Backbone as CSV, one residue per row, in Angstrom:
resi,resn,N_x,N_y,N_z,CA_x,CA_y,CA_z,C_x,C_y,C_z
1,MET,-24.530,13.915,-46.104,-23.114,13.469,-45.942,-23.125,13.210,-44.532
2,LYS,-22.252,12.130,-44.034,-21.714,11.736,-42.824,-20.627,12.291,-42.323
3,PRO,-20.794,13.106,-41.310,-19.715,13.829,-40.960,-18.145,13.072,-40.836
4,ALA,-16.993,13.650,-41.260,-16.012,13.298,-41.284,-15.275,12.509,-39.795
5,THR,-14.973,11.346,-39.830,-14.510,10.691,-38.563,-12.996,11.136,-38.212
6,ASP,-12.668,11.538,-36.776,-11.356,12.277,-36.824,-10.761,10.886,-36.301
7,PRO,-9.764,10.640,-37.148,-8.833,9.208,-36.922,-7.995,9.493,-35.344
8,LEU,-7.798,10.783,-34.844,-7.175,10.919,-33.597,-8.108,10.491,-32.836
9,ALA,-9.358,10.583,-33.031,-10.611,10.475,-31.616,-10.551,8.668,-31.841
10,GLN,-10.580,8.663,-33.205,-10.850,6.879,-32.937,-9.677,6.353,-32.316
11,LEU,-8.257,6.686,-32.497,-7.073,5.622,-31.680,-7.610,6.308,-30.493
12,THR,-7.872,7.276,-29.976,-7.967,7.472,-28.351,-8.783,7.071,-27.690
13,GLU,-10.063,6.558,-28.591,-11.154,5.816,-27.956,-10.571,4.088,-27.896
14,ILE,-10.091,3.642,-29.019,-9.493,2.489,-29.102,-8.421,2.430,-27.948
15,ARG,-7.633,3.079,-27.523,-6.656,2.878,-26.432,-7.639,2.976,-25.282
16,ALA,-8.377,3.905,-24.912,-9.374,3.959,-23.517,-9.945,2.461,-23.394
17,ILE,-10.567,1.818,-24.291,-11.156,0.347,-24.278,-10.127,-0.310,-24.077
18,MET,-9.071,-0.248,-24.987,-8.036,-1.347,-24.512,-7.433,-1.204,-22.749
19,GLU,-7.174,-0.088,-22.480,-6.773,-0.078,-21.249,-7.660,-0.453,-19.869
20,ARG,-9.144,0.021,-20.494,-10.187,-0.475,-19.346,-10.146,-1.954,-19.624
21,SER,-9.955,-2.610,-20.735,-9.860,-4.165,-20.446,-8.901,-5.015,-19.768
22,SER,-7.715,-4.055,-19.899,-6.317,-4.777,-19.252,-5.709,-4.311,-17.709
23,ARG,-6.525,-3.077,-17.552,-5.978,-2.659,-16.171,-7.136,-2.366,-15.711
24,PHE,-6.830,-2.270,-14.062,-7.928,-1.864,-13.163,-7.951,-0.652,-12.852
25,LEU,-8.626,0.424,-13.266,-8.717,1.939,-13.167,-9.721,2.543,-12.210
26,SER,-10.159,1.550,-11.241,-11.261,2.046,-10.649,-10.824,2.024,-9.099
27,LEU,-9.161,1.899,-8.944,-8.972,2.139,-7.785,-8.997,3.539,-7.083
28,SER,-9.493,3.770,-5.984,-9.872,5.069,-5.458,-8.504,5.391,-4.436
29,GLY,-8.163,6.492,-4.541,-7.548,7.351,-3.711,-7.559,7.329,-2.493
30,LEU,-8.963,7.629,-1.898,-9.530,7.339,-0.627,-9.019,6.025,0.122
31,SER,-9.198,5.306,-0.812,-8.363,3.864,0.011,-6.820,3.817,0.321
32,GLY,-5.988,4.869,-0.476,-4.858,5.071,0.124,-4.629,5.635,1.488
33,VAL,-5.699,6.554,1.711,-5.559,7.664,2.888,-6.233,6.887,3.974
34,GLY,-6.991,6.155,3.703,-7.513,5.280,4.767,-6.455,4.194,5.399
35,ALA,-5.783,3.345,4.189,-4.490,2.500,4.703,-3.671,3.245,5.431
36,GLY,-3.394,4.277,4.838,-2.585,5.258,5.571,-2.757,5.469,6.929
37,VAL,-3.943,6.030,7.514,-4.452,6.350,8.427,-4.380,4.969,9.495
38,VAL,-4.886,3.887,8.891,-4.517,2.740,9.709,-3.429,2.228,10.046
39,ALA,-2.350,2.457,9.026,-0.826,2.197,9.543,-0.402,2.930,10.520
40,LEU,-0.443,4.591,10.345,-0.076,5.305,11.510,-0.769,5.048,13.008
41,ALA,-2.016,4.382,12.971,-2.748,4.059,14.251,-2.048,3.034,14.876
42,GLY,-1.510,2.013,13.793,-1.168,0.523,14.008,0.222,1.181,14.837
43,ALA,0.934,1.873,13.932,2.585,2.649,14.581,2.245,2.931,15.800
44,ALA,1.342,3.636,16.245,1.323,4.104,17.322,0.689,3.047,18.657
45,VAL,-0.038,2.407,18.098,-0.356,1.226,19.111,1.221,0.353,19.370
46,GLY,1.700,0.173,18.163,3.134,-0.559,18.518,4.248,0.054,19.108
47,HIS,4.115,1.267,18.980,5.186,2.165,19.947,4.707,2.305,21.507
48,TRP,3.365,2.288,21.553,3.128,2.108,23.065,3.107,0.947,23.753
49,TYR,3.103,-0.109,22.867,3.079,-1.697,23.566,4.593,-1.794,24.058
50,LEU,5.551,-1.277,22.793,7.130,-1.611,23.121,7.324,-0.493,24.191
51,GLN,7.161,0.542,24.408,7.459,1.287,25.537,6.984,1.158,27.028
52,THR,5.882,0.091,26.731,5.240,-0.302,28.034,6.001,-1.495,28.555
53,HIS,6.365,-2.476,27.515,7.087,-3.580,28.135,8.526,-3.201,28.044
54,PHE,9.083,-2.706,27.298,10.691,-2.325,27.180,11.064,-1.228,27.187
55,GLY,10.335,-0.148,27.808,10.842,0.775,28.292,10.979,2.102,26.887
56,THR,11.384,3.286,27.371,11.440,4.345,26.212,12.125,3.907,24.931
57,ARG,13.038,2.954,25.046,13.626,2.760,23.706,13.207,1.155,23.277
58,GLY,11.838,1.301,23.349,11.493,-0.107,23.235,11.589,-0.818,21.809
59,PHE,11.661,-0.287,20.675,11.849,-0.835,19.357,13.122,-1.320,19.677
60,LEU,14.164,-0.309,19.979,15.598,-0.770,20.003,16.121,-1.864,20.921
61,ARG,15.155,-1.943,22.255,15.718,-2.880,23.044,15.169,-3.877,22.356
62,LEU,14.065,-4.352,21.624,13.384,-5.595,21.196,14.367,-6.118,20.240
63,MET,14.952,-5.355,19.363,16.220,-5.735,18.680,17.302,-6.393,19.073
64,GLU,17.586,-5.944,20.166,18.775,-5.927,20.753,18.648,-7.000,21.836
65,GLY,17.423,-7.429,22.107,16.983,-8.079,23.410,17.261,-9.511,23.031
66,SER,16.798,-10.357,24.087,17.048,-11.813,23.784,16.191,-12.251,23.123
67,GLU,16.166,-13.863,22.711,15.216,-14.461,21.581,13.868,-14.492,22.653
68,ALA,13.849,-14.695,24.187,12.656,-14.878,24.910,11.887,-13.446,24.850
69,ASP,12.613,-12.275,24.835,11.870,-10.800,24.316,11.288,-11.365,23.188
70,ARG,11.690,-11.226,22.058,11.277,-11.490,20.447,10.141,-12.643,20.763
71,GLN,10.148,-13.527,21.599,9.022,-14.477,21.539,7.679,-13.943,22.236
72,ALA,8.062,-13.297,23.304,6.903,-13.119,24.295,6.055,-11.784,23.357
73,ALA,7.191,-10.852,22.473,6.346,-10.026,21.788,5.665,-10.325,20.284
74,LEU,5.994,-11.665,19.992,5.559,-11.933,18.457,4.060,-12.226,18.599
75,PRO,3.377,-12.824,19.298,1.653,-12.666,19.460,1.074,-11.196,19.342
76,PHE,1.383,-10.470,20.182,0.952,-9.210,19.816,1.285,-8.508,18.629
77,LEU,2.431,-8.737,18.369,3.197,-7.872,16.797,2.040,-8.589,15.635
78,LEU,2.213,-9.776,15.673,1.369,-10.519,14.472,-0.158,-9.945,14.864
79,GLY,-0.633,-10.255,15.904,-2.021,-9.952,15.893,-2.384,-8.180,15.672
80,LEU,-1.525,-7.419,15.714,-1.407,-5.907,15.497,-1.428,-6.101,14.062
81,ALA,-0.387,-6.865,13.500,-0.219,-6.919,11.828,-1.473,-7.519,11.128
82,VAL,-2.151,-8.578,11.497,-3.541,-8.802,11.209,-4.555,-8.138,10.973
83,VAL,-4.669,-7.232,12.336,-5.799,-6.501,12.477,-5.612,-5.167,11.228
84,MET,-4.325,-4.865,11.306,-3.823,-3.642,10.535,-4.168,-3.568,8.972
85,ILE,-4.129,-5.307,8.856,-4.310,-5.446,7.222,-5.767,-5.790,6.949
86,ALA,-6.398,-6.192,8.069,-7.592,-6.302,7.959,-8.521,-5.165,7.784
87,LEU,-8.226,-4.182,8.292,-8.569,-2.755,8.495,-8.579,-1.977,7.200
88,ALA,-7.119,-2.223,6.628,-6.642,-1.862,5.364,-7.311,-2.147,3.798
89,LEU,-7.560,-3.567,4.331,-8.101,-4.078,3.275,-9.861,-3.795,3.056
90,LEU,-10.557,-3.553,4.400,-11.792,-3.366,4.438,-12.031,-1.680,4.338
91,VAL,-11.236,-0.971,4.236,-11.273,0.794,3.718,-10.923,0.069,2.464
92,ALA,-10.006,0.097,2.028,-9.442,-0.059,0.471,-10.901,-0.739,-0.554
93,PHE,-11.569,-1.652,0.086,-12.575,-2.701,-0.487,-13.575,-1.323,-1.053
94,TYR,-14.063,-0.796,0.125,-15.137,0.000,0.654,-15.006,1.064,-0.727
95,PHE,-13.896,2.088,-0.534,-13.756,3.214,-1.448,-13.756,2.697,-2.895
96,THR,-13.084,1.601,-3.240,-12.872,0.887,-4.494,-14.127,0.657,-4.996
97,TRP,-15.183,-0.292,-4.041,-16.081,-0.648,-4.662,-17.188,0.639,-4.801
98,ARG,-17.206,1.545,-4.072,-17.583,2.835,-4.290,-17.642,3.428,-5.645
99,ARG,-16.329,3.746,-6.101,-15.843,4.120,-6.812,-16.179,3.356,-8.470
100,ALA,-15.737,2.260,-8.305,-16.401,1.081,-9.308,-17.730,1.100,-9.712
101,ALA,-18.741,1.287,-8.717,-20.074,1.496,-8.896,-20.498,2.710,-9.683
102,GLN,-20.076,3.684,-9.171,-20.116,5.064,-9.794,-19.715,4.982,-11.243
103,GLU,-18.738,4.415,-11.713,-18.377,4.439,-12.783,-18.887,2.976,-13.989
104,GLY,-19.640,2.360,-13.009,-20.499,1.215,-14.096,-19.641,0.239,-13.931
105,ARG,-18.737,-0.021,-13.268,-17.457,-1.147,-13.510,-18.026,-2.171,-12.513
106,THR,-17.389,-3.325,-12.704,-17.580,-4.626,-11.995,-16.427,-4.319,-11.077
107,LEU,-16.803,-4.479,-9.952,-15.201,-4.642,-9.004,-14.327,-5.769,-9.281
108,TRP,-14.908,-6.929,-9.370,-13.962,-8.215,-9.464,-13.955,-8.511,-10.684
109,ASP,-13.499,-7.949,-11.694,-13.274,-8.139,-13.414,-11.895,-8.660,-13.394
110,ALA,-11.501,-9.251,-14.606,-10.205,-9.809,-14.703,-9.038,-8.917,-14.659
111,PRO,-9.135,-7.633,-14.937,-8.218,-6.935,-14.702,-7.937,-6.993,-13.056
112,ALA,-9.147,-6.529,-12.172,-8.719,-6.860,-10.792,-8.401,-8.127,-10.169
113,ARG,-8.622,-9.168,-10.789,-8.132,-10.261,-10.258,-6.521,-10.745,-10.533
114,ARG,-6.269,-10.051,-11.599,-4.619,-9.931,-11.878,-4.170,-9.050,-11.119
115,LEU,-4.614,-7.880,-10.658,-4.040,-6.883,-9.972,-3.741,-7.684,-8.529
116,ALA,-4.763,-8.349,-8.148,-4.753,-8.683,-6.685,-3.672,-9.970,-6.621
117,LEU,-3.398,-10.575,-7.534,-2.650,-11.903,-7.554,-1.235,-11.378,-7.623
118,SER,-1.263,-10.169,-8.170,0.463,-9.508,-8.840,0.712,-9.100,-7.324
119,LEU,-0.318,-8.935,-6.613,0.140,-7.994,-5.319,0.549,-8.858,-4.323
120,ALA,-0.389,-9.871,-4.348,-0.448,-10.900,-2.845,0.965,-11.759,-3.128
121,ILE,1.264,-12.019,-4.387,2.492,-13.233,-4.348,3.907,-12.593,-3.753
122,PRO,4.277,-11.282,-4.257,5.316,-11.015,-3.538,5.297,-10.516,-1.829
123,LEU,3.869,-10.144,-1.395,3.362,-9.485,-0.443,3.393,-10.690,0.676
124,VAL,2.825,-11.782,0.496,2.808,-13.285,1.411,4.052,-13.782,1.470
125,ALA,5.258,-13.619,0.291,6.720,-14.060,0.488,7.428,-13.381,1.117
126,GLY,7.092,-12.002,1.031,7.780,-10.985,2.012,7.434,-10.610,3.656
127,GLY,6.363,-11.353,3.744,5.456,-11.433,5.199,6.278,-12.690,5.813
128,LEU,6.529,-14.003,5.078,6.787,-14.994,5.560,8.340,-14.903,5.931
129,PHE,8.898,-14.014,4.733,10.511,-13.948,4.988,10.716,-12.823,6.254
130,CYS,9.870,-11.996,6.522,10.419,-11.024,7.528,9.860,-11.953,8.987
131,VAL,9.166,-12.752,8.973,8.841,-13.546,9.985,9.914,-14.308,10.230
132,GLY,10.597,-14.800,9.327,11.868,-15.641,9.740,12.836,-14.528,10.013
133,LEU,12.661,-13.372,9.692,14.208,-12.740,9.972,13.964,-12.474,11.350
134,TYR,12.669,-12.260,11.900,12.346,-11.748,13.492,13.026,-13.299,14.179
135,LEU,12.643,-14.195,13.857,12.601,-15.667,14.812,14.077,-15.709,14.859
136,ARG,14.841,-15.496,13.466,16.136,-15.548,13.469,17.215,-14.477,14.342
137,GLY,16.322,-14.016,14.764,17.225,-12.752,15.728,17.914,-11.464,14.834
138,ALA,17.304,-11.300,13.343,17.464,-10.121,12.386,16.295,-9.192,12.544
139,ALA,15.719,-9.134,13.855,14.310,-8.173,14.069,14.800,-6.707,13.393
140,SER,15.931,-6.284,13.219,16.408,-4.889,12.554,15.921,-4.635,10.982
141,PHE,15.897,-5.814,10.431,15.756,-5.866,9.332,14.194,-6.226,8.628
142,VAL,13.306,-6.254,9.598,12.066,-6.692,9.509,11.274,-5.595,8.743
143,VAL,11.475,-4.133,9.446,10.518,-3.143,8.910,11.569,-2.673,7.259
144,PRO,12.825,-2.659,7.266,13.317,-2.838,5.700,12.805,-3.689,4.773
145,GLY,12.363,-4.829,5.385,12.177,-6.017,4.335,10.724,-5.853,4.078
146,LEU,9.750,-5.353,4.917,8.522,-5.477,4.488,8.077,-3.939,3.567
147,LEU,9.012,-2.794,4.104,9.061,-1.961,2.817,9.359,-2.290,1.286
148,LEU,10.546,-3.167,1.533,11.169,-3.504,0.231,9.916,-4.584,-0.689
149,PHE,9.869,-5.390,0.212,8.841,-6.369,-0.185,7.477,-5.689,-0.880
150,TYR,7.104,-4.643,-0.106,5.672,-3.865,-0.452,6.221,-3.072,-1.662
151,GLY,7.046,-2.610,-1.809,7.492,-1.615,-3.042,7.516,-2.720,-4.484
152,LEU,8.038,-3.987,-4.338,8.262,-4.755,-5.194,6.573,-5.360,-5.856
153,ALA,5.848,-5.317,-4.890,4.665,-5.816,-4.596,3.838,-4.729,-5.711
154,LEU,4.095,-3.444,-5.324,3.754,-2.382,-5.719,3.933,-2.048,-7.286
155,LEU,5.495,-2.511,-7.465,5.778,-2.523,-8.881,5.480,-3.357,-9.855
156,ASN,5.376,-4.435,-9.338,4.871,-5.935,-9.863,3.238,-5.471,-10.302
157,ALA,2.785,-4.730,-9.751,1.014,-4.616,-9.852,0.755,-3.708,-10.747
158,SER,1.915,-2.737,-10.943,1.785,-1.121,-11.800,1.007,-1.442,-13.164
159,LYS,1.597,-2.331,-13.802,1.168,-2.757,-15.118,0.004,-3.056,-15.293
160,TYR,-1.148,-3.469,-13.998,-2.502,-3.774,-14.110,-3.355,-2.566,-13.574
161,THR,-2.745,-1.507,-13.393,-3.584,-0.574,-12.761,-2.929,1.108,-12.950
162,LEU,-3.177,1.866,-12.323,-2.801,3.450,-12.511,-1.223,3.526,-12.538
163,ASP,-0.760,4.217,-13.394,0.873,3.913,-13.527,1.495,4.799,-11.948
164,GLU,0.470,5.534,-11.397,1.298,6.439,-10.241,1.529,5.134,-8.972
165,ILE,1.255,4.208,-9.055,1.442,2.818,-8.024,2.993,2.955,-8.415
166,ARG,3.367,2.691,-9.467,4.717,2.643,-9.757,5.670,3.662,-8.934
167,LEU,5.481,4.730,-9.085,6.009,5.587,-8.063,5.891,5.498,-6.281
168,LEU,4.338,4.830,-6.227,4.639,4.960,-4.417,5.592,3.504,-4.572
169,GLY,5.663,2.652,-5.297,6.637,1.217,-4.864,7.952,1.794,-5.008
170,LEU,8.428,2.540,-5.673,9.671,3.185,-5.666,10.319,3.754,-4.394
171,THR,9.060,4.559,-3.922,9.231,5.380,-2.856,9.511,4.584,-1.274
172,GLN,8.383,3.507,-1.570,8.609,2.245,-0.392,9.978,1.654,-0.645
173,MET,10.581,1.321,-1.728,11.760,0.547,-1.626,13.261,1.827,-1.241
174,GLY,12.778,3.018,-2.148,14.006,4.136,-1.325,13.953,3.715,0.001
175,LEU,12.882,4.196,0.768,12.644,4.114,2.434,13.125,2.739,3.212
176,GLY,12.955,1.725,2.333,13.400,0.378,2.896,14.791,0.302,3.035
177,LEU,15.615,0.808,1.810,16.913,0.875,2.016,17.763,1.695,2.755
178,VAL,16.897,2.822,2.954,17.234,4.083,4.283,17.438,3.208,5.438
179,ALA,16.311,2.820,5.794,15.510,1.840,7.155,17.039,0.775,7.312
180,VAL,17.372,0.311,6.412,18.452,-0.790,6.801,19.586,0.180,7.315
181,LEU,19.987,1.405,7.146,21.223,2.096,7.861,20.621,2.699,9.237
182,LEU,19.439,2.894,9.156,19.083,3.177,10.328,18.221,2.078,11.428
183,PRO,18.447,1.194,12.116,17.757,0.437,12.222,16.757,0.726,13.446
184,GLY,17.594,1.496,14.529,16.702,2.070,15.531,15.407,2.972,15.140
185,TRP,15.327,3.337,14.131,13.967,3.994,13.703,13.055,3.630,12.782
186,GLY,12.808,2.120,12.937,12.123,1.211,12.272,10.503,1.854,12.148
187,LEU,10.195,2.026,13.826,8.958,2.609,13.611,8.682,3.991,12.624
188,ILE,9.539,4.693,12.919,9.274,5.887,11.911,9.391,5.519,10.796
189,PHE,10.333,4.786,9.947,10.141,4.482,8.455,8.725,3.647,8.524
190,PHE,8.248,2.866,9.254,7.208,2.402,9.073,6.064,3.217,8.694
191,ALA,5.956,3.878,9.733,5.018,5.349,9.720,4.740,6.173,8.355
192,LEU,6.487,6.482,7.854,6.804,7.375,6.737,6.150,6.636,5.365
193,GLY,6.574,5.024,5.511,6.218,4.266,4.274,4.708,3.815,4.158
194,PHE,4.174,3.285,5.341,3.037,2.500,5.124,2.015,3.749,5.651
195,GLY,2.377,4.876,6.506,1.292,5.966,6.796,1.296,6.720,5.991
196,LEU,2.485,7.916,6.120,2.254,9.195,4.989,2.480,9.105,4.019
197,GLY,3.020,7.609,3.328,3.497,7.727,2.100,2.054,7.174,1.415
198,HIS,1.109,6.377,2.080,-0.231,6.272,1.352,-1.401,7.463,1.345
199,ILE,-0.853,7.932,2.541,-2.049,9.115,2.459,-1.803,10.211,1.424
200,GLY,-0.182,10.571,1.461,0.389,11.549,0.236,-0.212,10.856,-1.084
201,TYR,0.264,9.683,-1.614,-0.405,8.910,-2.813,-1.973,9.096,-2.980
202,GLY,-2.729,8.977,-1.737,-3.988,8.842,-2.093,-4.815,10.210,-2.440
203,LEU,-4.195,11.494,-1.403,-4.604,12.674,-1.885,-4.293,13.081,-2.805
204,VAL,-3.107,12.736,-3.743,-2.744,12.941,-5.078,-3.791,12.343,-6.007
205,MET,-3.808,11.147,-5.923,-4.553,10.223,-6.711,-6.357,10.685,-6.855
206,TYR,-6.782,11.021,-5.649,-7.750,11.536,-5.494,-8.383,12.932,-5.910
207,ASN,-7.431,13.900,-5.872,-7.385,15.035,-6.741,-7.363,14.963,-8.073
208,ARG,-6.738,13.935,-8.572,-6.299,13.693,-9.884,-7.366,13.196,-10.631
209,TYR,-7.899,12.374,-10.195,-8.998,11.506,-10.671,-10.274,11.382,-10.580
210,GLU,-10.705,11.700,-9.079,-11.897,11.387,-8.824,-12.516,12.885,-8.050
211,ARG,-11.838,14.049,-8.018,-12.488,14.869,-7.094,-13.201,15.852,-8.615
212,ALA,-14.372,16.049,-8.070,-15.201,16.995,-8.856,-14.641,18.014,-9.302
213,PRO,-14.834,18.290,-10.350,-14.123,19.836,-11.148,-15.125,21.146,-10.497
214,ARG,-14.425,22.059,-10.068,-15.050,22.998,-9.620,-15.772,24.082,-10.701
215,PRO,-16.790,24.203,-10.398,-17.719,24.946,-11.468,-16.976,26.485,-11.835
216,THR,-16.965,26.673,-13.370,-16.490,27.693,-13.623,-17.446,29.242,-13.436
217,LEU,-17.029,29.914,-13.370,-18.086,31.308,-13.244,-17.943,31.786,-14.692
């Protein structure tokens, strides 16, 4: 006689298959750690540049300064942002590609494409909006805007990947709202959200899903 099939086990297997076909589950926690390290390094470089050109209160002086000051700093700040985004994407691609290969999954499948698109639309819109804020003299709202739009992008993308992304998105939005009230602390909130937030999220995800279990004695 064939052994009886466990209905609960069947339902669990069906649910796992449906999740794999509709959600990108190979996102690596190490990619979050790497992106966080890149963000902290970028914040340090930005702080050095602003102190060098605008004095010890460089960030605050840039926000309160003239349009000529903002225009002069814009090429460096945009270049720094491009380098940071490129490095973060390279780190995320490498670690996520490695995890997908270990799991025998395709990196650029349908769920991955949906995830990328759902992230890209709010991020591009938010980036352009924040550049507009900067050029219009509202530089104090740039970092809060970046955090808010990034949080919205993560919330929008969370339905296509791991559920923990939603918590990271809410955290970024919360930091963005607080940063509105403390405009002189923009670089600190940038480092907290994009730096330490990513590192903490990445470590949690790595320990939860990727770290090999310790052998029991």
